[in-house]
Short mmCIF file of C-alpha atoms and ligand atoms in Angstrom, two decimals:
data_model
loop_
_atom_site.label_atom_id
_atom_site.label_comp_id
_atom_site.label_asym_id
_atom_site.label_seq_id
_atom_site.Cartn_x
_atom_site.Cartn_y
_atom_site.Cartn_z
CA MET A 1 85.54 100.32 117.31
CA LEU A 2 88.15 102.65 115.95
CA ARG A 3 90.90 101.72 113.53
CA GLU A 4 93.36 103.43 115.86
CA GLU A 5 92.42 101.12 118.74
CA VAL A 6 92.74 98.13 116.47
CA LEU A 7 96.20 99.25 115.37
CA ASP A 8 97.26 99.83 118.99
CA SER A 9 96.19 96.31 119.83
CA ILE A 10 98.07 94.92 116.83
CA ARG A 11 101.17 96.84 117.85
CA ALA A 12 100.85 95.39 121.35
CA ASN A 13 100.63 91.82 120.04
CA VAL A 14 102.75 91.73 116.87
CA GLU A 15 106.40 92.75 116.84
CA ASN A 16 107.35 91.50 113.40
CA GLU A 17 107.09 94.51 111.12
CA ASN A 18 106.61 92.38 108.00
CA MET A 19 103.64 90.71 109.62
CA VAL A 20 102.11 94.10 110.45
CA LYS A 21 102.64 95.10 106.82
CA HIS A 22 100.94 91.90 105.68
CA MET A 23 97.93 92.83 107.82
CA LEU A 24 97.91 96.40 106.46
CA ALA A 25 98.03 95.05 102.91
CA THR A 26 95.18 92.68 103.66
CA GLU A 27 93.19 95.60 105.05
CA ALA A 28 93.79 97.69 101.93
CA ILE A 29 92.59 94.94 99.59
CA MET A 30 89.59 94.15 101.79
CA ARG A 31 88.61 97.83 101.71
CA ALA A 32 88.83 97.85 97.93
CA LEU A 33 86.72 94.69 97.73
CA ALA A 34 84.10 96.21 100.04
CA ARG A 35 83.89 99.29 97.83
CA ARG A 36 83.62 97.10 94.78
CA PHE A 37 80.73 95.10 96.22
CA GLY A 38 79.00 97.93 98.09
CA GLU A 39 79.78 96.31 101.43
CA ASP A 40 80.76 98.02 104.69
CA GLU A 41 84.29 99.23 104.04
CA GLU A 42 85.18 99.74 107.68
CA GLU A 43 83.96 96.29 108.65
CA TRP A 44 85.77 94.53 105.83
CA GLY A 45 88.93 96.61 106.28
CA LEU A 46 89.18 96.00 110.01
CA THR A 47 88.57 92.28 109.49
CA GLY A 48 91.57 92.22 107.18
CA LEU A 49 93.65 94.33 109.53
CA LEU A 50 92.92 92.10 112.51
CA HIS A 51 93.04 88.67 110.92
CA ASP A 52 96.54 87.65 112.09
CA ILE A 53 96.60 89.52 115.41
CA ASP A 54 97.36 86.27 117.24
CA VAL A 55 100.19 85.21 114.95
CA GLU A 56 102.95 85.66 117.54
CA LEU A 57 100.87 84.66 120.55
CA THR A 58 100.06 81.31 118.95
CA GLU A 59 103.73 80.72 117.97
CA GLY A 60 102.98 78.87 114.76
CA ASP A 61 100.44 76.51 116.34
CA MET A 62 97.83 76.20 113.60
CA ASN A 63 95.40 74.55 116.01
CA THR A 64 95.06 77.74 118.02
CA HIS A 65 95.85 80.32 115.30
CA SER A 66 92.76 82.31 114.35
CA LYS A 67 90.73 80.87 117.25
CA LEU A 68 92.62 83.12 119.64
CA GLY A 69 92.56 85.83 116.99
CA ALA A 70 88.79 85.69 116.73
CA ASP A 71 88.55 85.93 120.53
CA LEU A 72 90.91 88.91 120.68
CA ALA A 73 88.92 90.57 117.92
CA ARG A 74 85.68 89.98 119.85
CA GLU A 75 87.26 91.63 122.90
CA LEU A 76 87.91 94.65 120.72
CA GLY A 77 84.24 94.71 119.84
CA VAL A 78 84.00 93.20 116.37
CA SER A 79 80.75 91.71 115.11
CA GLU A 80 80.21 87.93 115.08
CA GLU A 81 80.42 88.06 111.29
CA MET A 82 83.88 89.59 111.46
CA ALA A 83 85.01 87.12 114.12
CA HIS A 84 83.79 84.24 111.95
CA ALA A 85 85.76 85.47 108.95
CA ILE A 86 88.90 85.67 111.10
CA LEU A 87 88.28 82.21 112.54
CA CYS A 88 87.79 80.42 109.24
CA HIS A 89 90.67 82.04 107.34
CA ASN A 90 92.75 79.22 108.90
CA GLU A 91 91.44 76.07 107.26
CA THR A 92 92.97 73.85 109.97
CA HIS A 93 89.75 74.19 111.97
CA GLY A 94 87.69 72.71 109.15
CA ILE A 95 85.26 75.62 109.17
CA SER A 96 84.44 76.57 105.60
CA PRO A 97 84.18 80.20 104.55
CA GLU A 98 80.44 80.87 104.16
CA THR A 99 79.70 84.57 103.88
CA ARG A 100 81.11 86.91 101.27
CA LEU A 101 83.24 88.47 104.02
CA ASP A 102 84.64 85.04 104.97
CA LYS A 103 85.45 84.25 101.37
CA ALA A 104 86.95 87.67 100.66
CA LEU A 105 89.40 87.35 103.55
CA PHE A 106 90.25 83.78 102.61
CA CYS A 107 91.39 84.66 99.08
CA THR A 108 92.92 88.03 99.97
CA ASP A 109 95.27 86.71 102.66
CA PRO A 110 97.57 84.80 100.25
CA LEU A 111 97.31 87.41 97.47
CA THR A 112 99.24 89.97 99.54
CA GLY A 113 102.23 87.64 99.71
CA LEU A 114 102.28 87.06 95.97
CA ILE A 115 102.14 90.81 95.27
CA ILE A 116 104.89 91.55 97.79
CA ALA A 117 107.10 88.80 96.32
CA ALA A 118 106.48 90.11 92.79
CA THR A 119 107.47 93.59 93.99
CA LEU A 120 110.64 92.48 95.71
CA VAL A 121 112.07 90.85 92.56
CA ARG A 122 111.77 94.13 90.66
CA PRO A 123 115.04 96.08 90.31
CA ASP A 124 113.59 99.06 92.21
CA LYS A 125 111.62 96.88 94.66
CA LYS A 126 108.76 99.37 94.36
CA LEU A 127 105.07 98.77 93.94
CA ALA A 128 104.61 101.86 91.77
CA GLY A 129 105.80 100.24 88.54
CA LEU A 130 104.35 96.80 89.21
CA GLU A 131 101.79 95.68 86.66
CA ALA A 132 98.97 93.32 87.47
CA LYS A 133 99.78 91.23 84.40
CA SER A 134 103.25 90.43 85.72
CA VAL A 135 101.72 89.29 89.02
CA LYS A 136 99.35 87.11 87.05
CA LYS A 137 102.32 85.61 85.23
CA ARG A 138 104.02 84.94 88.57
CA PHE A 139 100.85 83.23 89.68
CA THR A 140 101.35 80.60 86.99
CA GLU A 141 105.01 80.04 87.92
CA LYS A 142 104.59 77.46 90.63
CA SER A 143 108.15 77.76 91.89
CA PHE A 144 107.80 81.52 92.40
CA ALA A 145 106.84 82.31 96.02
CA ALA A 146 106.12 78.61 96.31
CA GLY A 147 104.57 79.01 99.76
CA THR A 148 101.77 81.14 98.33
CA ASN A 149 98.58 79.11 98.12
CA ARG A 150 97.34 79.63 94.54
CA GLN A 151 94.28 77.52 95.19
CA HIS A 152 93.18 79.85 97.96
CA ILE A 153 93.74 82.92 95.79
CA SER A 154 91.64 81.29 93.06
CA LYS A 155 88.71 81.20 95.46
CA CYS A 156 88.13 84.80 94.37
CA SER A 157 85.78 83.23 91.84
CA GLU A 158 83.46 82.49 94.76
CA ILE A 159 82.99 86.20 95.38
CA GLY A 160 82.43 86.79 91.70
CA LEU A 161 85.85 87.98 90.60
CA GLU A 162 88.00 86.53 87.87
CA LEU A 163 91.62 86.01 88.85
CA GLY A 164 92.86 88.83 86.62
CA GLU A 165 90.38 91.31 88.08
CA PHE A 166 91.19 90.25 91.60
CA ILE A 167 94.93 90.66 91.08
CA GLU A 168 94.40 94.05 89.47
CA LEU A 169 92.26 95.23 92.36
CA GLY A 170 94.83 93.90 94.84
CA VAL A 171 97.78 95.58 93.15
CA GLU A 172 95.96 98.91 92.94
CA ALA A 173 94.87 98.71 96.58
CA MET A 174 98.39 97.98 97.77
CA LYS A 175 99.82 100.79 95.64
CA GLY A 176 97.53 103.09 97.58
CA ILE A 177 99.40 102.32 100.80
CA ALA A 178 102.86 101.74 99.27
CA ALA A 179 104.48 104.16 101.71
CA ASP A 180 103.07 102.31 104.73
CA LEU A 181 104.31 99.08 103.25
CA GLY A 182 107.76 100.54 102.55
CA LEU A 183 107.45 99.32 98.96
FE1 FE2 B 1 97.39 86.42 106.96
#
């Protein structure tokens, strides 16, 4: 399975550019996590890239979101492990994240939103000058990006990362694709 094919499929199924950027950001952080833990970078990255492929097809129906996504990912040839991570990133199904890949995707998904929100309140709206410590401060401000699930981000402890480390890794990973994110 090639990244290019995956991106083509995402482009065919997701029109909202911000959603595509969210998936690219998730990919970047998942790649950085895979490198950090000596896991398969391609596998982890593509899992992140694909995880919301069904977001427009399921039209906000949380009962089908990620089930359809896992099926679409399987059609593209992902492993069962990758499909499982995609499936359980939506907790509506009551399937708990089990593997390190499952858990990594689960905590990474909401982190991208917090980092993007922290970037957009900067005067220059650029990732380049964003410091991890200011994102960590935003994390503690409950009213900031209130829709971001802090509890899910905190699950980084289950893959052996402290919150500060996780945020730092996430910020650095997203800076690496700032141009693609338009930030
Ligand atoms: Fe997501």
